Each structure stands twice: as structure tokens, then as C-alpha cells.
Coordinates of C-alpha atoms in Angstrom, one line a residue:
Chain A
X1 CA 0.0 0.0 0.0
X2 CA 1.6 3.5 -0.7
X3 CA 1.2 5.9 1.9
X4 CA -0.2 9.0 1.4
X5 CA 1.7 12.5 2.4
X6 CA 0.2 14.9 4.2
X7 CA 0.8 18.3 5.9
X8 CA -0.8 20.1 9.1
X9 CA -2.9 21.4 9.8
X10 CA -5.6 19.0 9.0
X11 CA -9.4 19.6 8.3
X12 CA -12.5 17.7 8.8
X13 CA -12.1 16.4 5.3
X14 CA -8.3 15.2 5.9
X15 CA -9.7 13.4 8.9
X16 CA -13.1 11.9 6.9
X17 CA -10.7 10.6 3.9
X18 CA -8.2 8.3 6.3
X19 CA -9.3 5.0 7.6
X20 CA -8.3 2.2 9.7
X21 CA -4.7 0.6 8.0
X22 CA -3.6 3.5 5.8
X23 CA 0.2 4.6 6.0
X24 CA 0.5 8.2 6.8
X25 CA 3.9 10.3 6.3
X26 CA 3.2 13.5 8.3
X27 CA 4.6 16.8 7.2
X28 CA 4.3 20.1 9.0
X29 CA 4.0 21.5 12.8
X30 CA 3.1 18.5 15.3
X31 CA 3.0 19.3 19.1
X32 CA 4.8 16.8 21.6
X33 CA 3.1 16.5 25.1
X34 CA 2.8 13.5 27.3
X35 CA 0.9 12.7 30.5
X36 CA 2.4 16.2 32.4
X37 CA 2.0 18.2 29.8
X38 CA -1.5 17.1 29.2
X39 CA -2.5 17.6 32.7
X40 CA -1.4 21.5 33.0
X41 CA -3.5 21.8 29.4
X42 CA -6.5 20.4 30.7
X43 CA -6.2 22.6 34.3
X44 CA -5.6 25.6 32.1
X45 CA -8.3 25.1 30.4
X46 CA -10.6 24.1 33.4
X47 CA -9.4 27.6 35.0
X48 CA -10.8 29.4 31.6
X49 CA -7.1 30.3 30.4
X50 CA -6.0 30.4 26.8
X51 CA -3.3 27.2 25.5
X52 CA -0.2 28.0 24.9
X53 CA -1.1 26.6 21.5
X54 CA -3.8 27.0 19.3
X55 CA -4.7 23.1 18.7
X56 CA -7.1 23.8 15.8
X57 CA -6.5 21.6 13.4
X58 CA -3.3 20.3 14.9
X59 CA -1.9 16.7 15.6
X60 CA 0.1 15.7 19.1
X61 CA 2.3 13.1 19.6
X62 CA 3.0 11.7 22.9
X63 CA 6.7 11.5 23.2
X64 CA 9.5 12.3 25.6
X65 CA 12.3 12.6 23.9
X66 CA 16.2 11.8 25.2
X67 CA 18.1 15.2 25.0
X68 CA 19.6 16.0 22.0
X69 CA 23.0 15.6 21.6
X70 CA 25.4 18.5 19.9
X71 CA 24.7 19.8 16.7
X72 CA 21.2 17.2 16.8
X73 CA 17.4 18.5 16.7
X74 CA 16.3 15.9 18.5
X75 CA 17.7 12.1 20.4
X76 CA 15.7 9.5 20.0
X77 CA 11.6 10.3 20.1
X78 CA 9.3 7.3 19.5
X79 CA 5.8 6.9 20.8
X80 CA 5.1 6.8 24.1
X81 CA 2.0 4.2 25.3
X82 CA -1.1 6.4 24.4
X83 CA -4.2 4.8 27.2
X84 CA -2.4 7.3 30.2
X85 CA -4.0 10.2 27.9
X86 CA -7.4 8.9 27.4
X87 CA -8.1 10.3 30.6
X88 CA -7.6 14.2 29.4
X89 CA -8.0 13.6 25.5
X90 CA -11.3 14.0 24.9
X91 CA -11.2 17.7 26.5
X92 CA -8.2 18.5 23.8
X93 CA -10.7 16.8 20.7
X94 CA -12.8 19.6 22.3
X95 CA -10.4 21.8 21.4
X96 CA -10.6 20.7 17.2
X97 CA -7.6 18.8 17.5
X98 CA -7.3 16.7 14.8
X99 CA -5.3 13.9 15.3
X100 CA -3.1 12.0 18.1
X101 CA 0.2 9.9 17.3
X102 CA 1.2 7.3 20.0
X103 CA 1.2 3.5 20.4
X104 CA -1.5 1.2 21.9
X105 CA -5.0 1.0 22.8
X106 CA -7.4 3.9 23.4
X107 CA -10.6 4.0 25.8
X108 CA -13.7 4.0 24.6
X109 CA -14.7 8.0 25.9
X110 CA -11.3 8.8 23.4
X111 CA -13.3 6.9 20.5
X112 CA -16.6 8.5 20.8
X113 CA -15.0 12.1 21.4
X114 CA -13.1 11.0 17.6
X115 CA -16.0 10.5 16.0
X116 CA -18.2 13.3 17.6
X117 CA -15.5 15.9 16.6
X118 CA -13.9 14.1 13.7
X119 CA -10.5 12.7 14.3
X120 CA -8.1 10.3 13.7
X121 CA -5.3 8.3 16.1
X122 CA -2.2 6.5 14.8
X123 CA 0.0 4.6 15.8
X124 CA 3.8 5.1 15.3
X125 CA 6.6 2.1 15.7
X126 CA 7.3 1.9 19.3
X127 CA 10.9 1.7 20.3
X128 CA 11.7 3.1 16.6
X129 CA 13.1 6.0 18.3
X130 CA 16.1 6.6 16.3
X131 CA 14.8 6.2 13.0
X132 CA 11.5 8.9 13.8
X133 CA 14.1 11.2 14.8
X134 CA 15.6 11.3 11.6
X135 CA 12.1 12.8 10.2
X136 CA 12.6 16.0 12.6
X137 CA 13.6 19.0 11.4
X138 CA 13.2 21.2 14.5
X139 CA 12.5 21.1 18.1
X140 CA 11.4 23.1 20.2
X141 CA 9.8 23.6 23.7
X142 CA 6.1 25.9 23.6
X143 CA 5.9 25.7 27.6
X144 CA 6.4 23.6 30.6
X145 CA 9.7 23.8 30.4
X146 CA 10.2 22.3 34.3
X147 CA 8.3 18.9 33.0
X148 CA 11.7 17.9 30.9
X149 CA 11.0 15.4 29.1
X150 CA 7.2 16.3 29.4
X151 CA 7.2 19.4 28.4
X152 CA 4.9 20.6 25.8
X153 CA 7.2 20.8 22.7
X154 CA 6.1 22.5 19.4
X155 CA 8.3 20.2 16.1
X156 CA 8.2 20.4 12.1
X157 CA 8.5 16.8 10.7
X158 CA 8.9 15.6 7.2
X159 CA 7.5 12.7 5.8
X160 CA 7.2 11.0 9.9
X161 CA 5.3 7.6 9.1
X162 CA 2.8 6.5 11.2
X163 CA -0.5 4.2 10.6
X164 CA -4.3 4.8 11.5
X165 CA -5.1 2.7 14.1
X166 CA -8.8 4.2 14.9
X167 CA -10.7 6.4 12.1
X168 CA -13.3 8.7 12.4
X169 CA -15.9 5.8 11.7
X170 CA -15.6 3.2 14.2
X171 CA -12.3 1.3 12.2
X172 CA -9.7 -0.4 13.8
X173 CA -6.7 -1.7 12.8
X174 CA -5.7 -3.7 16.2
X175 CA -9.5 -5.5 16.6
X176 CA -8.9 -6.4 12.7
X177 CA -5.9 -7.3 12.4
X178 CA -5.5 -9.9 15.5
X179 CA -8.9 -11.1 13.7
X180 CA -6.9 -11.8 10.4
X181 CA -3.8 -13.7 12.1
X182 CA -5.2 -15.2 15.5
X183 CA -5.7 -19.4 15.4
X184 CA -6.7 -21.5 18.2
X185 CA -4.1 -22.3 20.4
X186 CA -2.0 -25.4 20.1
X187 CA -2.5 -28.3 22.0
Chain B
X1 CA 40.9 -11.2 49.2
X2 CA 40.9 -9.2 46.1
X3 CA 40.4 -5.2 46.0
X4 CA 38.3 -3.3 43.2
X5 CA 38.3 0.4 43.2
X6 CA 34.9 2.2 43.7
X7 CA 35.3 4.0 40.7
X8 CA 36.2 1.1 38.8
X9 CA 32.6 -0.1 39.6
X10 CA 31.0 3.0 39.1
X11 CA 33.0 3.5 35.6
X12 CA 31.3 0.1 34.5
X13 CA 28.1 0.9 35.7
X14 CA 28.4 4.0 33.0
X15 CA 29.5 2.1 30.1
X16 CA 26.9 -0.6 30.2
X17 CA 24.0 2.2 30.7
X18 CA 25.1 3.9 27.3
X19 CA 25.9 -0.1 26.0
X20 CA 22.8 -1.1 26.6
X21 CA 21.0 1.8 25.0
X22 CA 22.4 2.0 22.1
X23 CA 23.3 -1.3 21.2
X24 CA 20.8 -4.2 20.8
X25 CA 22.6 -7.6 21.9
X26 CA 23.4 -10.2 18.8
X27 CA 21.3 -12.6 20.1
X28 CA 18.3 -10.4 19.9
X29 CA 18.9 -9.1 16.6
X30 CA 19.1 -12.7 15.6
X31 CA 15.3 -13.1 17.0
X32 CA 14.3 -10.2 15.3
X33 CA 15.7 -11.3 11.7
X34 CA 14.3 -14.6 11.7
X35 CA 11.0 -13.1 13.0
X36 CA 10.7 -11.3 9.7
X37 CA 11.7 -14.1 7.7
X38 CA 8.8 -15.7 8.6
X39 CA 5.9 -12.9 9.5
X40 CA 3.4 -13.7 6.9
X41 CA 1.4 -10.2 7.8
X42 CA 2.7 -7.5 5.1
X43 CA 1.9 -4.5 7.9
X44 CA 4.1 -7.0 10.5
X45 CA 7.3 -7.6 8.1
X46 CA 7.2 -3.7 7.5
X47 CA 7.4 -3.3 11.4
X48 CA 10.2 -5.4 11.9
X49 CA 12.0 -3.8 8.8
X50 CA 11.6 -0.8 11.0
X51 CA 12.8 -2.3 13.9
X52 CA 16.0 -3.6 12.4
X53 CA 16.8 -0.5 10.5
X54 CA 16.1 1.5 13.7
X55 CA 18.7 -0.5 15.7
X56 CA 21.4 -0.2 12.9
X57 CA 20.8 4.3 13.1
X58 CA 20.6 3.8 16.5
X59 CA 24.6 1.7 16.7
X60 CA 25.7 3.6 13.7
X61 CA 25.0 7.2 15.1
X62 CA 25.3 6.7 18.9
X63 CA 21.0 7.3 19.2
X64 CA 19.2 5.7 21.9
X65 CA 17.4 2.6 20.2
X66 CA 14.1 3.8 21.7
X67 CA 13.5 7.0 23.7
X68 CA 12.3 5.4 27.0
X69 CA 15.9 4.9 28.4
X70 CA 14.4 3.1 31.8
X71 CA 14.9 2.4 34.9
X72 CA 18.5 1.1 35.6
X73 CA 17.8 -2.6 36.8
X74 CA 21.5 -3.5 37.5
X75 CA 21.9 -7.2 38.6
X76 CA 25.3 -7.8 40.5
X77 CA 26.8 -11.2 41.0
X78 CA 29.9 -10.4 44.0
X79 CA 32.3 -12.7 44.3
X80 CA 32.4 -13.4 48.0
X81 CA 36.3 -13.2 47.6
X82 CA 36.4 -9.6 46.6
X83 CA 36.3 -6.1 48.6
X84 CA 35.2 -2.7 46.7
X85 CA 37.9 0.0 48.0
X86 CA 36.4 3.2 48.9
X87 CA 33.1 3.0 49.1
X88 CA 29.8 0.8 48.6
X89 CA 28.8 -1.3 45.9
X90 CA 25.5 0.4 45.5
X91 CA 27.0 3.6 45.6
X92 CA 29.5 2.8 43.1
X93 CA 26.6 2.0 40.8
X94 CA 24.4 4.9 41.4
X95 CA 26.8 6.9 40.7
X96 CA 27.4 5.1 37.5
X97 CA 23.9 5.4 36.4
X98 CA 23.9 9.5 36.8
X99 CA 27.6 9.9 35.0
X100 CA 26.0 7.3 32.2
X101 CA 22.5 9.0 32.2
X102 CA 23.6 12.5 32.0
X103 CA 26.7 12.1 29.9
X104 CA 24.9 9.6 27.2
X105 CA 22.2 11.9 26.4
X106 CA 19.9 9.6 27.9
X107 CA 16.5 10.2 29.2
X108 CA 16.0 10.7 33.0
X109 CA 12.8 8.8 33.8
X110 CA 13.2 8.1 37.7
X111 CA 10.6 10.4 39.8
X112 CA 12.2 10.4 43.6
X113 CA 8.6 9.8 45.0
X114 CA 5.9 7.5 43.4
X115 CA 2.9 10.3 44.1
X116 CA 4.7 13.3 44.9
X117 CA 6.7 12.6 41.1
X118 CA 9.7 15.3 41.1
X119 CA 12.1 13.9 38.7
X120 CA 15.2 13.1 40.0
X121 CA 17.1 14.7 37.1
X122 CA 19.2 11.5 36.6
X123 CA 17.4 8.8 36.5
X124 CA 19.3 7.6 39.7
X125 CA 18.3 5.5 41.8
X126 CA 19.1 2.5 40.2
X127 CA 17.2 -0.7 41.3
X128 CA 20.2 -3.1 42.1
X129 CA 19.9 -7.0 43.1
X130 CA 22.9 -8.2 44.8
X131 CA 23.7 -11.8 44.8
X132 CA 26.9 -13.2 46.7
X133 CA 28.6 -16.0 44.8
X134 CA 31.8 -17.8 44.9
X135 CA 35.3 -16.2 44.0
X136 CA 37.0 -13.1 43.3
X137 CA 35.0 -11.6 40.4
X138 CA 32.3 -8.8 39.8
X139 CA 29.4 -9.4 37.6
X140 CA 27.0 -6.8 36.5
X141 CA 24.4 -7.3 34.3
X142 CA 22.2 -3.7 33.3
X143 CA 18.8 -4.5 32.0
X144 CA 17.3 -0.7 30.9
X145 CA 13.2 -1.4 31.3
X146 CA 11.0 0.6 30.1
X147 CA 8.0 1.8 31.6
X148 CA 5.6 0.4 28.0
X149 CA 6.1 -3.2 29.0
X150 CA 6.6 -3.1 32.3
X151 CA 3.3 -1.3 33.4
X152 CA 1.3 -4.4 31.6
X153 CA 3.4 -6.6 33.9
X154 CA 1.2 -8.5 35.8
X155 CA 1.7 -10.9 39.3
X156 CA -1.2 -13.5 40.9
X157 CA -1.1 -16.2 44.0
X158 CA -2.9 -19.0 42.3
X159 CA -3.7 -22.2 43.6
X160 CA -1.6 -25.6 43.7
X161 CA -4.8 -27.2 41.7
X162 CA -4.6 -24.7 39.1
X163 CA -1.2 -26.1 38.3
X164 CA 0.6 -25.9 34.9
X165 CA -2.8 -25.3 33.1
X166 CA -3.3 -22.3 35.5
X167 CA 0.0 -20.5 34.7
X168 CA -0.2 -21.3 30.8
X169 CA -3.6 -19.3 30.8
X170 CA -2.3 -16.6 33.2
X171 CA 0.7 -16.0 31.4
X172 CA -0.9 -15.9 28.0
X173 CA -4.0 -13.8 29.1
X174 CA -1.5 -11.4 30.4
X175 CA 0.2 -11.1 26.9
X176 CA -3.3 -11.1 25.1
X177 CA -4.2 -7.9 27.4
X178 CA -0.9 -6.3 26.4
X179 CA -1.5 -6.1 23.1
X180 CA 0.3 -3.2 21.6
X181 CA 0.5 -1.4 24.7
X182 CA 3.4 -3.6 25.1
X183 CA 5.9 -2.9 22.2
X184 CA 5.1 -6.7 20.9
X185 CA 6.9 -8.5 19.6
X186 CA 7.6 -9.0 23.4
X187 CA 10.1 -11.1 25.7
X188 CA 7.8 -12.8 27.8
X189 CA 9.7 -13.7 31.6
X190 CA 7.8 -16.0 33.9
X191 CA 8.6 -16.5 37.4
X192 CA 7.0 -19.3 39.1
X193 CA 7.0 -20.5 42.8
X194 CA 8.7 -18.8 45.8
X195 CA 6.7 -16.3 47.2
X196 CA 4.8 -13.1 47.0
X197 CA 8.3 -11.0 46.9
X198 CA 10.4 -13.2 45.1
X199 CA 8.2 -13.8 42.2
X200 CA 8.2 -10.7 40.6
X201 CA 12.0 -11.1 40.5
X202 CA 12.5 -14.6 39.0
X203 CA 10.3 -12.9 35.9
X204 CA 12.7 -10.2 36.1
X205 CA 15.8 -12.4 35.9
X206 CA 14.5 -14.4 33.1
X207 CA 14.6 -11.1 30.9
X208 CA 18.7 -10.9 31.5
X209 CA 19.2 -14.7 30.0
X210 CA 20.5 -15.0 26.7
X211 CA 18.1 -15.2 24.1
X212 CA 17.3 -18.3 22.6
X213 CA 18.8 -20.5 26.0
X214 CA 16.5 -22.9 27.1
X215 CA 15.6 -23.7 30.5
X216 CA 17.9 -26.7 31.5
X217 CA 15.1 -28.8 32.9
X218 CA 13.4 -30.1 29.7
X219 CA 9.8 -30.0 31.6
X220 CA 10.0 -26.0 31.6
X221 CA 12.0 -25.8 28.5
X222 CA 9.4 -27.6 26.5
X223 CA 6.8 -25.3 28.6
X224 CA 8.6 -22.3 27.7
X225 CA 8.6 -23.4 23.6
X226 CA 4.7 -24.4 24.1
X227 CA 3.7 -20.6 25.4
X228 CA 6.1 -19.1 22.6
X229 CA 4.0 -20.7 20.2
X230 CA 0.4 -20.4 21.4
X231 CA 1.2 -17.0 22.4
X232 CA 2.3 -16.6 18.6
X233 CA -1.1 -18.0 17.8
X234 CA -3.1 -15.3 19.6
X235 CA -2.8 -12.6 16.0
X236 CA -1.6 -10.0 18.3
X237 CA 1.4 -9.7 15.7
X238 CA 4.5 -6.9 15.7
X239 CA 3.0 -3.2 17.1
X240 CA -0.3 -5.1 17.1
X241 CA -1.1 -4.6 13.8
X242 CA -2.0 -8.4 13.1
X243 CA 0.4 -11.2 12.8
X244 CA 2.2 -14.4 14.2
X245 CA 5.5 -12.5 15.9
X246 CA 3.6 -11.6 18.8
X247 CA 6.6 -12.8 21.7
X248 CA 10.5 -13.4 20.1
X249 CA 10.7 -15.7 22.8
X250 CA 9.4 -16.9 26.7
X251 CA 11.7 -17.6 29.9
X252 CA 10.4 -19.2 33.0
X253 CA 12.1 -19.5 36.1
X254 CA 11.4 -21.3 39.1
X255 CA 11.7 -21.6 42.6
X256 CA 10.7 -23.6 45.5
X257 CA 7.5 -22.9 47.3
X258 CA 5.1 -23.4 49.9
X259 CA 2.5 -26.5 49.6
X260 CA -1.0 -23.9 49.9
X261 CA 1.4 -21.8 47.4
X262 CA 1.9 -21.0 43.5
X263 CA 2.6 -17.4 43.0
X264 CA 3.1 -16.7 39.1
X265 CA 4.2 -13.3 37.5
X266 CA 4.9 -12.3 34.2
X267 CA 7.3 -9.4 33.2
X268 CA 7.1 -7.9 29.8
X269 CA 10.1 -6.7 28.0
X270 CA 9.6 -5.0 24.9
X271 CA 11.7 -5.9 21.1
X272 CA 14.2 -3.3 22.7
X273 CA 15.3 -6.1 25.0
X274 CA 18.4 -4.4 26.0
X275 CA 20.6 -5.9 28.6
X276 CA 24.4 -5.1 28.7
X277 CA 27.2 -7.2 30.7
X278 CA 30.5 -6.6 32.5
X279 CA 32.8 -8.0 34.6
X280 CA 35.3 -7.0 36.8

């Protein structure tokens, strides 16, 4: 299957024409926040603040990247298990973002929330960390600097490949896939 | 009585936490590789394309194989013939951990408190198992575990009439819950017997083994071959995406127990099955 290329910000339409199983290379701004990061977001927003970042339209990867050596953008930044945001993602959907990147299985309230305001998740290669580096071409950190490694970083990525997992219309790759390869157990 | 210098320890510790990062052992790789020989799912073979390439960048450029640099699980065998000059073993390889931690541009995952969560700032403490054996050398073994796996870890006290048939379903429900969560295609380490403390690290000490080594009793050798495979027939496949490289391999170890007792647990270990060894 080729994949298709496509650049943030996303629209409804870029969400409603990707389903369950299609290879993705991201180009443009993604934001990087993980389970900190996502916590000060959703209390900012619970105390009627403005983000430090506009998410309309916008994907977020959960990653926490090692530091960056020398002369490098980023170290290594591969996905980071995705069910320790369910609990604050559906408030950020809220929010028109359009797509999350991270590994593993999401909670129903994520799903609904996907389809109610029309977005995607996907699902990187965990552990690939040194080879989704290479696809970053700038790093930054947006806020929540004290976090570290959780802070809320704001990157530009070319061609970063990653696969829906969930689409906007009930698919799933993980439910259909296991379906396709699992056999009764031997013995 | 031999002597080994405190910072002779704590320079080992260093290496093998950058070692272990960025380098995926042989044996492993060798898993991996046959793995995608034989994947049948197109979406799996492309997985563990990427996994492969990702541990040659990773070697080649001196990049972490995957950002979650762990918790330093450092496993020490101490010859009970040997002194360490200057100060204490654990000590030694603390301070290994923070010199490797900071100075590899490694991530610092360790939170000094489990609810109060202030990062240490590097990644010490590390969690060390000391083991007093014959002679007059220093083992160490560094097993970098990620947080992915490990939180899908699970432990039980089952009963002695659940037997065999009660671990088999216990160990292979845990890896079916996994799922991607996971980082399949998995190590799978199985501790059985002991008790309620012990368990937990005979699953952890079956992750250090060589890959591919059998148990050497052929009952929980040809156990540990019969979960590889039904656990390869569950369709969980590489990221989860579908195919029949769910585990690369399973590890039981053992231990004597109590006759009202059979405490199982399970400790995943993602492909990045890192482990790094030195001895002094």
C-alpha cells in the first residue's frame, strides 16, 4: 500500500478521507506533550485560560524525547503508550484537535469524542526512536519547560510515518488485524 | 581477598548504561531477523523492517534505540572473595547510572517519590539485586526497562490445583491484554514459585538470559517453547497490527514454594530487550 503524504494542519475532510490501515507520512508543525503536559493543558483550560497553542487543526504526539545531543534536533523520540491520555484527550478533541500519534490502545470515551469531533489516532513504531528522529527538522519547547522530558514541545517533521489505528468511523486496525492472524491455540 | 576500586565499579556501571541503549545484543537481533523471515502479515514484516533499521541508526549514530531509556535494573553477581575500596557497591553504581545518564544523552525517567513525582534529574536511583557467589570476580548485568512493558506486567497467587494449566492461561492472558500497549513483539519472563516478593524477581531475571537458551530442565524448556508458540497464535502480531510475531521468545524460572502456594508473575520486555554485561 503507498502511503499517502500529508501536511498540518488537517481539516475535517483530511480526517473523513483516512481509515483504519492507511500509512500516513506527516509533514508540517506536530506538538509533543505526554501525561504532564497534558495535565497542566487540561487545568488551564478548566481555570478558563487560553493554551499556549492553538490546537485547531493540529496533531500531538506523545513523546519524551532523550536530549539531543550536539549539533542534533532531537535524540531519540518514539511513541510513548497512548491509554495514560485517554483520561484528558477527549477535552483536547474539544479543542478541534485533529489527530493524536502514539502506540497502543485507546478508551472508549477517546473513540466516541473521535468521532463526535472528527479525528483520527495513529500509531507510530514503538521503540523506533532513532529512525522517527531522523524525520525531525526542529525542536522546540512551547511551555512547561520544568516537566523535561514532558514538556509541551512544538516540532516540524517531514515525511514522519505513522498508521491509523482508529478512524473517524468506528475502524480499527488492532481489533482487525488480531482477527486476520489469531488461530486456536495449540494443544 | 581481592580489592576493586569504587570508581572502577561505578565507571562500568556508566559504560553498560550507554551499552545497553544503544546497542541491541546479537542474540536479539538474531530473533528479530528470523522473526521477519517468517511474518506472513505485510503491515508486520514492514514493522520489523523498521525495527532492524532502527537498531542499525541507533549503533551507527550513537542514538538511543528507543526513547524510554528506563529504569537502571543493574543485577550484581559479588564474588564473595572480593572487597570494593572506597566506598559501597550500591554507591558505586548509582553513581554510574547518573555519569551514564547525563553524559549519554539519555533520558532521566526516575521520579524520587511514586505520588509526589519530582524527577530526580538522573534517572538515579538505580534498582540493584545483589547476589553473593563464589570467587574473586564482579558481575554486572544492566537491564534498561522501560516503563511500555513493564506497566502491563502482571503478578497473581494462584492455587496448587490450578497447576501448569493455570500459569499457561495466566501467562498468556496477560500477553493477550498487552497487546500493543506492550511494544510486541515482546520477551515474555515468567517466574513461578517462591513467594509473594520473590516472584516478581524470578520474571525479572529471566529477561537478563541469553536469548534463545532454554531452560535446563526439559519439563520448563518444553513449557517455555509451548507458550512461545500459542502466544504466537493469539494474532496480536508486531505493534499489534495483526500477525504471528507476537513474543520473540518466553523464559520461565522457578523456585521452590510453599505447599497452599503458587505465586506466578509475568514481566514484559519490549523488542528493545536491552541488557548489557560486564565483569570485573
Amino acid at each position: 500500500m503507498d502511503p499517502k503524504s500529508l501536511t498540518t494542519p488537517w481539516s475535517d475532510a483530511t480526517v473523513e478521507g483516512l481509515r483504519a490501515g492507511d500509512l500516513v507520512l506527516v509533514s508540517g508543525v506536530i506538538y509533543g506533550a505526554r501525561d504532564a503536559a497534558h495535565k497542566r493543558l487540561v487545568e488551564a483550560l478548566e481555570r478558563g485560560e487560553t493554551l499556549p497553542a492553538d490546537l485547531r487543526g493540529q496533531l500531538v504526539y506523545y513523546v519524551g524525547p532523550t536530549p539531543a545531543r550536539p549539533g542534533q534536533v532531537i535524540g531519540s523520540a518514539g511513541p510513548t503508550t497512548s491509554t495514560r491520555m485517554d483520561t484528558y484527550a477527549p477535552t483536547l478533541l474539544a479543542q478541534g484537535l485533529k489527530g493524536m500519534i502514539g502506540k497502543g490502545y485507546r478508551s472508549q470515551p477517546v473513540l466516541e469524542a473521535m468521532r463526535r469531533h472528527r479525528a483520527v489516532y495513529m500509531a507510530a513504531t514503538g521503540g523506533a526512536g532513532a529512525l522517527l528522529a531522523r524525520c525531525f527538522t526542529r525542536a522546540e519547547v512551547v511551555a512547561y519547560e520544568d516537566l523535561g522530558p514532558e514538556a509541551l514541545f512544538r516540532f516540524e517533521v517531514a515525511d514522519f510515518p505513522v498508521i491509523v489505528v482508529n478512524d473517524a468511523f468506528g475502524g480499527d486496525l488492532y481489533a482487525e488485524g488480531k482477527k486476520a492472524f489469531s488461530r486456536a491455540t495449540p494443544g | 581477598m581481592r580489592t576493586i576500586a569504587y570508581q572502577d565499579v561505578a565507571d562500568a556501571a556508566r559504560r553498560l548504561c550507554i551499552d545497553a541503549n544503544v546497542h541491541l545484543g546479537e542474540d536479539v537481533l538474531g530473533l528479530l531477523r528470523s522473526a521477519r523471515e517468517r511474518e506472513p502479515s505485510t503491515l508486520g514484516r514492514r514493522v520489523l523492517e523498521e525495527i532492524l533499521e532502527n537498531n542499525r541508526i541507533a549503533a551507527a549514530e550513537t542514538v538511543p534505540i528507543c526513547q524510554d531509556t528506563g529504569t537502571a535494573f543493574v543485577f550484581v553477581e559479588l564474588g564473595d572473595e572480593v572487597r570494593i575500596n572506597g566506598g559501597g557497591l550500591r554507591d558505586a553504581v548509582d553513581e554510574g547510572v547518573r555519569r551514564g545518564y547525563t553524559e549519554g544523552y539519555l533520558r532521566k525517567s526516575m521520579v524520587s517519590d511514586p505520588l509526589r513525582r519530582r524527577n530526580t534529574g538522573d534517572n538515579s536511583p538505580a534498582v540493584v539485586h545483589v547476589e553473593l557467589v563464589p570467587g574473586d570476580r564482579v558481575r554486572m548485568i544492566l537491564l534498561p526497562k522501560g516503563g511500555g512493558a513493564e506497566n502491563m506486567s502482571r503478578m497473581t497467587m494462584l492455587t496448587p490445583a490450578d497447576g501448569e494449566g493455570g500459569v499457561r492461561a495466566f501467562v498468556i492472558e496477560t500477553v493477550e491484554r498487552a497487546g500493543p500497549n506492550a511494544c510486541p513483539p515482546v520477551v515474555v519472563g515468567v517466574g513461578i514459585g517462591g513467594t509473594f516478593d520473590t516472584v516478581g524477581f524470578l520474571a525479572k531475571r529471566a529477561l537478563i538470559r541469553e536469548a534463545g537458551e532454554r531452560h535446563p530442565d526439559p519439563f520448563y524448556a518444553r513449557m517455555e517453547e509451548d507458550l512461545l508458540a500459542a502466544i504466537n497464535a493469539l494474532g496480536v502480531g508486531p505493534m499489534g497490527y495483526g500477525g504471528e510475531t507476537t513474543a520473540l521468545d518466553v523464559r520461565i524460572e522457578v523456585y521452590p514454594c510453599h505447599i497452599v502456594s503458587l505465586p506466578v508473575a509475568v514481566n514484559l520486555q519490549c523488542h528493545a530487550a536491552r541488557v548489557a554485561r560486564a565483569e570485573l
